[in-house]
Coordinates of C-alpha atoms and ligand atoms in Angstrom, one line a residue:
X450 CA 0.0 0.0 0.0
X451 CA 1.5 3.6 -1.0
X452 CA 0.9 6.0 2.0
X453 CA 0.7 9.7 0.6
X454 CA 1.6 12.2 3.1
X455 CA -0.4 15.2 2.6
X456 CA 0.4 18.2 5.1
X457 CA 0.8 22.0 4.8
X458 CA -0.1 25.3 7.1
X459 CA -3.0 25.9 8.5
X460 CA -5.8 27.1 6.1
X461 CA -3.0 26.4 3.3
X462 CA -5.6 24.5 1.1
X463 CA -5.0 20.6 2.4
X464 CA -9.0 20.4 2.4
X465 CA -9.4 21.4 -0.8
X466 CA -6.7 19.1 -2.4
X467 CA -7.5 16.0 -0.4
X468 CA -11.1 16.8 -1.6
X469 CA -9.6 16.5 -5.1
X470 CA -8.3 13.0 -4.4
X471 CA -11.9 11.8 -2.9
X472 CA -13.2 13.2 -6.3
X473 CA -10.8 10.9 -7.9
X474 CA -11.2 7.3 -5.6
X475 CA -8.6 8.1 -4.0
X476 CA -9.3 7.6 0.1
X477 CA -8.2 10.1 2.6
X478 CA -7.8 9.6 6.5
X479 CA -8.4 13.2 7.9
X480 CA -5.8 13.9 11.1
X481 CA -8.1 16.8 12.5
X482 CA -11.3 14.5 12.2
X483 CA -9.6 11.8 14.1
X484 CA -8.4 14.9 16.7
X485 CA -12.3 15.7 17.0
X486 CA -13.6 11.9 17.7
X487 CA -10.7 11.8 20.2
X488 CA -11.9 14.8 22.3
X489 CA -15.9 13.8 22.2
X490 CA -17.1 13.7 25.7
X491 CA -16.6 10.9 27.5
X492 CA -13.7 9.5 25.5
X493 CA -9.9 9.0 26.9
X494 CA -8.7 12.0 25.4
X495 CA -11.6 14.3 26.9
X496 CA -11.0 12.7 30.7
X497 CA -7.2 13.6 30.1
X498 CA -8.0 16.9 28.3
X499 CA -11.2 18.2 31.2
X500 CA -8.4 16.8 34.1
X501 CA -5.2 19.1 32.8
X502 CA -7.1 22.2 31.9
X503 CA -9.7 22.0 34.3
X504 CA -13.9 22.0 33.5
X505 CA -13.9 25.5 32.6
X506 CA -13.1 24.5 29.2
X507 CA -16.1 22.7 29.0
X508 CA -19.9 23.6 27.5
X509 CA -23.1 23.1 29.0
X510 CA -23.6 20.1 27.3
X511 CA -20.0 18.6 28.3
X512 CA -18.6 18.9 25.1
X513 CA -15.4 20.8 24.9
X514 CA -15.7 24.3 23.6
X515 CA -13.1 23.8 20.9
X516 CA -13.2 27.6 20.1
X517 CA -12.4 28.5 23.9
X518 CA -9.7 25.7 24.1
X519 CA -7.9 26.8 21.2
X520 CA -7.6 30.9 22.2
X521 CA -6.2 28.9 25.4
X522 CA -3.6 26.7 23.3
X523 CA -3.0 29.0 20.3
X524 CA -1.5 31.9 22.2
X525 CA 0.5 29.6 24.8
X526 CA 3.6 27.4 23.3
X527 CA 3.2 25.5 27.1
X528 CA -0.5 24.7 27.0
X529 CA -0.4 24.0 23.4
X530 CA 2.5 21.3 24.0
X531 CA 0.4 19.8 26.7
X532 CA -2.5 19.3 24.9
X533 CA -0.3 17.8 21.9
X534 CA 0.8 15.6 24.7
X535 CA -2.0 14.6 26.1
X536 CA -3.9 13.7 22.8
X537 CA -0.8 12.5 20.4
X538 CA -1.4 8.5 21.4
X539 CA -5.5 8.8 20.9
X540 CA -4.4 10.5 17.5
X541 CA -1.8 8.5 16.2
X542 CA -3.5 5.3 17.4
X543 CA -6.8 6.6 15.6
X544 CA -5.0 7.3 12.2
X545 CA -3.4 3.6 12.8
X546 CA -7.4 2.2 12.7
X547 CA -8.2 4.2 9.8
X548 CA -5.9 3.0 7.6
X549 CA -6.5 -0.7 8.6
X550 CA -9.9 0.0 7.5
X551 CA -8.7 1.2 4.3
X552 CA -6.2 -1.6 3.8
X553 CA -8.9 -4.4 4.6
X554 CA -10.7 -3.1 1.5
X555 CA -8.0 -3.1 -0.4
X556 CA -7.3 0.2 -1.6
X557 CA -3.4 0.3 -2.9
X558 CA -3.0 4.3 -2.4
X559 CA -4.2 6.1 0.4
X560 CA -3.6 9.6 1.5
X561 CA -2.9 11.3 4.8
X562 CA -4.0 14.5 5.9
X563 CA -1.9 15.4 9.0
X564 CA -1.9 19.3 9.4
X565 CA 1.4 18.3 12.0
X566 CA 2.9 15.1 9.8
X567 CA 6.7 17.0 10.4
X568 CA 6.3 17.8 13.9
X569 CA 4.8 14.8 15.2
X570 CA 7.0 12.7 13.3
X571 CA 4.5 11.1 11.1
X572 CA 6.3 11.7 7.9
X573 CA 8.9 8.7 8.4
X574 CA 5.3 6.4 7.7
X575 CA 4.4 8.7 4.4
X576 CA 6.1 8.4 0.7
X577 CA 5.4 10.7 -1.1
X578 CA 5.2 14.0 0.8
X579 CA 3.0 16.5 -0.7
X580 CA 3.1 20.1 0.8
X581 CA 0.7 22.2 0.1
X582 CA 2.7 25.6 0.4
X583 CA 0.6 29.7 0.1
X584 CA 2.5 32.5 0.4
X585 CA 2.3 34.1 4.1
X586 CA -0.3 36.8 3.2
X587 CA -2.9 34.5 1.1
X588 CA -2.7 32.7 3.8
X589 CA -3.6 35.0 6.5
X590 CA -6.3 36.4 4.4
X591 CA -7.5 33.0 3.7
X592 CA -7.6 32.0 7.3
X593 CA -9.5 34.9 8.7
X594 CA -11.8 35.4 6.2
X595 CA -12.5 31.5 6.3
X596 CA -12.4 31.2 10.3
X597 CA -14.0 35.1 10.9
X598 CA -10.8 35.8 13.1
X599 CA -8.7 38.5 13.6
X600 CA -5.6 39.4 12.2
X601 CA -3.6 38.4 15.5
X602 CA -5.3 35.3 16.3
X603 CA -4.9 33.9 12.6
X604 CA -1.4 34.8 13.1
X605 CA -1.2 32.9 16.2
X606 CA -2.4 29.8 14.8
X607 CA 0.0 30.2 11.9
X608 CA 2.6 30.7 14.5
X609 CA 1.9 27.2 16.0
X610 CA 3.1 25.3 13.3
X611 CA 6.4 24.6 11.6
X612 CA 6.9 27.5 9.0
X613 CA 6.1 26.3 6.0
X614 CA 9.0 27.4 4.4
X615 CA 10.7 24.9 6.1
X616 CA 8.1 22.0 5.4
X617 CA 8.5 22.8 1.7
X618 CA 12.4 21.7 1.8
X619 CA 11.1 18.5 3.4
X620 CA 9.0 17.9 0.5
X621 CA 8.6 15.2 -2.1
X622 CA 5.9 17.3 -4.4
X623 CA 5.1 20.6 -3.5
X624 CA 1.4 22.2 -4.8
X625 CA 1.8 26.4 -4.9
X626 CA -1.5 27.1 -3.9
X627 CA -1.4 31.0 -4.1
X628 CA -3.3 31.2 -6.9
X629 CA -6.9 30.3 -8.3
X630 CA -8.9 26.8 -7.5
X631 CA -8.0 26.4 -11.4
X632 CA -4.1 26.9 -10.9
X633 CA -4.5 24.5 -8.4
X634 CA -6.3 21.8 -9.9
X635 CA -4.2 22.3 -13.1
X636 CA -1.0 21.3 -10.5
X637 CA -2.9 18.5 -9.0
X638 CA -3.3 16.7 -12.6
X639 CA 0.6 16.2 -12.1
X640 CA 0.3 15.1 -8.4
X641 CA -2.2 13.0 -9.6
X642 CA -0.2 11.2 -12.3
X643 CA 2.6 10.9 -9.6
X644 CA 0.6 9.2 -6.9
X645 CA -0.5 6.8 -8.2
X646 CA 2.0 5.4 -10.5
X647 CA 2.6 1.7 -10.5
X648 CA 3.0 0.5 -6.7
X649 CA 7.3 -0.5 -5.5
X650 CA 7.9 -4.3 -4.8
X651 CA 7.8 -2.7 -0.9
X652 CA 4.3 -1.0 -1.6
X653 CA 3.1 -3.6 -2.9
X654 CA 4.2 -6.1 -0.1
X655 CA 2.3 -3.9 2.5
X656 CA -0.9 -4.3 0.5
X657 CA -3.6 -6.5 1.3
X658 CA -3.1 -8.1 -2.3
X659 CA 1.0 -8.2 -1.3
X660 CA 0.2 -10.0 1.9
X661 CA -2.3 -12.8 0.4
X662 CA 0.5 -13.3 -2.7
X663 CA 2.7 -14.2 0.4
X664 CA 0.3 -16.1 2.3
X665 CA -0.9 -18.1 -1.1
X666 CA 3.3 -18.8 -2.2
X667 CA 4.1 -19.8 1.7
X668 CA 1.1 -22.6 1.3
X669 CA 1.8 -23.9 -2.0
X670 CA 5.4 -23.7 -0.6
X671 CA 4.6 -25.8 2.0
X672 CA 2.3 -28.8 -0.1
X673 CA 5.4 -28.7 -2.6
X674 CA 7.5 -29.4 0.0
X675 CA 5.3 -32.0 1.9
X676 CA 4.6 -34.1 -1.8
X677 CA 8.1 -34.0 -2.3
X678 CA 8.7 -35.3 1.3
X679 CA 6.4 -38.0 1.2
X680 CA 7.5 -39.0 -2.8
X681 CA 11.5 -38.9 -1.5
X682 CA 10.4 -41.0 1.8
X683 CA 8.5 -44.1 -0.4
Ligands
COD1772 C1 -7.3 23.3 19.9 C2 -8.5 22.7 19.2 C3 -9.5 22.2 20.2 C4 -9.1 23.9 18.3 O1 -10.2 23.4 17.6 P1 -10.8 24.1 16.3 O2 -12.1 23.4 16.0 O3 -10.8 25.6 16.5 O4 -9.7 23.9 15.1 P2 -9.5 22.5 14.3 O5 -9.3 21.3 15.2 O6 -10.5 22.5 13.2 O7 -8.0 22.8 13.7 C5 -7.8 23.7 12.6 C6 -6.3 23.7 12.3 O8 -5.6 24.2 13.4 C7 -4.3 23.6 13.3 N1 -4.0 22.9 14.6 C8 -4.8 22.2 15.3 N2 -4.2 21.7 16.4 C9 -2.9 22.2 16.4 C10 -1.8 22.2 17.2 N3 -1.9 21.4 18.4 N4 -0.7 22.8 16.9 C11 -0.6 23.5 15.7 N5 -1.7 23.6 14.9 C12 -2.8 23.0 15.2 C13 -4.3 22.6 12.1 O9 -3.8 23.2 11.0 C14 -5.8 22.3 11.9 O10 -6.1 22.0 10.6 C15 -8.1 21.6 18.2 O11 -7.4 22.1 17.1 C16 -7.3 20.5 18.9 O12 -7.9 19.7 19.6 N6 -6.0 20.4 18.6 C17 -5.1 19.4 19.2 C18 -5.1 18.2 18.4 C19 -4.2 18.3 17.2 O13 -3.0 18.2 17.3 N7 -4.8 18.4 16.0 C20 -4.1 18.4 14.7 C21 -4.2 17.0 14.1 S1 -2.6 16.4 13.6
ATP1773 N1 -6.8 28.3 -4.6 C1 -7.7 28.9 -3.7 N2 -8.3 30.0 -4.0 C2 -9.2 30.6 -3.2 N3 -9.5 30.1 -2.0 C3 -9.0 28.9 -1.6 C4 -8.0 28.2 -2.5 N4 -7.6 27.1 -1.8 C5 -8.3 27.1 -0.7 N5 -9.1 28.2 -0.5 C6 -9.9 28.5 0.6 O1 -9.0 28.8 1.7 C7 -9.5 28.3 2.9 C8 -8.5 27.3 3.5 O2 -8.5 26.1 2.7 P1 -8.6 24.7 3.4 O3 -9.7 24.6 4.4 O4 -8.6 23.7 2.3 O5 -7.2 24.7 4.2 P2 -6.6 23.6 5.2 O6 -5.1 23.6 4.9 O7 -7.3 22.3 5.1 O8 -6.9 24.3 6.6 P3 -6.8 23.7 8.1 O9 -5.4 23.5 8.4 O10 -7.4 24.7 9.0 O11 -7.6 22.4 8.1 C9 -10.9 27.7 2.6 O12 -11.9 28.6 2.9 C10 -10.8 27.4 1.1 O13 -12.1 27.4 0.5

């Protein structure tokens, strides 16, 4: 199975592209959907979460009030490292499900959309990397008119994450997404072509296809063996 990496800045455009690949079959496991289920109330990320920053963070209803927790987060490195802390295994091990689900149907290429994929070291899993890169005042303008912030609080969410000058050095394919939704789905024809080229021997071993060739070669293996055992010992 070829795991695409798919990763950028906040409000960058990773939506938007990894919308393209659902219009074309191709599956994608969502990082910050995963981050929601994990924080519903009840669940082990929302104990830990209500226990370190305390009930005030909570709404009526229980549920945490996400907009209240990230003004919290966003503006403090400390708190935001906390939280990271505190929900990185409920993430990691709910991305890990997703894409079990995906490789028991059999898809060959999958994407994953992991707004932190450098920073939480999920990028050692993902070949090819795809950053989607804006230039810094798009993607201000993008964020606050999308979000209805302000200028200093889109900032500070920018701020949170790994410039993304420095993801696009760290890049296998990188998608400019300053201009138009044309531009951008002229570039992703290319991506397109790229990803899902002919699976390697190694991709193709981690697929559910890979894994029954094995399976069916170790059995047939085994009955040659066990006829020719039996013919030799006659
Ligand atoms: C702080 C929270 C409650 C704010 O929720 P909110 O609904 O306002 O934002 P949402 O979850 O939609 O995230 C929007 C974007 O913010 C950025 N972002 C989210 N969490 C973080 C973080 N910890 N550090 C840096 N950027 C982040 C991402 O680019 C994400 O796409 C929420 O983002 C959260 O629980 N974050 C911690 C979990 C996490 O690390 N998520 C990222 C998945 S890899
Ligand atoms: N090429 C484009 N032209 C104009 N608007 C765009 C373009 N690409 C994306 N947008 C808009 O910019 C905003 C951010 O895009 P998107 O939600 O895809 O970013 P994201 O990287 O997924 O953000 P997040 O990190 O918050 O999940 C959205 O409102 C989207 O509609």
């Amino acid at each position: 199975m070829r795991i695409v990496g798919l990763t950028g800045g906040i409000a960058s455009g990773k939506s938007t592209v990894s919308n393209l690949f659902k219009t074309h079959g191709i599956p994608v496991v969502d990082a910050d959907l995963v981050a929601r289920d994990v924080l519903k109330k009840g669940t082990g990320g929302w104990k830990k979460v209500v226990s370190a920053f305390g009930e005030d963070i909570l709404r009526p209803d229980g549920e945490v009030d996400r907009p209240k927790l990230g003004q919290i987060v966003f503006s403090n490195p400390v708190k935001r490292q906390l939280l990271n802390r505190l929900l990185a295994p409920y993430i990691s091990s709910g991305i890990f499900w997703e894409m079990l689900k995906l490789w028991m149907k059999g898809f060959k290429v999958i994407v994953l959309d992991v707004p932190l994929l450098f920073e939480a070291k999920m990028d050692k899993w993902t070949k090819p990397i795809i950053v989607v890169w804006v230039d810094p005042e798009t993607q201000v303008q993008r964020l606050m008119l999308r979000d209805r912030t302000s200028e200093d609080d889109a900032q500070n969410r920018i701020n949170a994450q790994m410039s993304l000058d420095l993801k696009r050095t760290r890049a296998d394919i990188v998608i400019d997404n300053t201009g138009s939704l044309e531009d951008l789905k002229e570039q992703f024809q290319n991506v397109l072509f790229e990803v899902t080229k002919p699976l390697t021997w190694t991709e193709f071993g981690l697929s559910i296809q890979g894994a029954a060739s094995v399976l069916v070669s170790i059995i047939v293996g085994v009955l040659i063996f066990r006829k020719v055992y039996s013919t030799g010992s006659l």
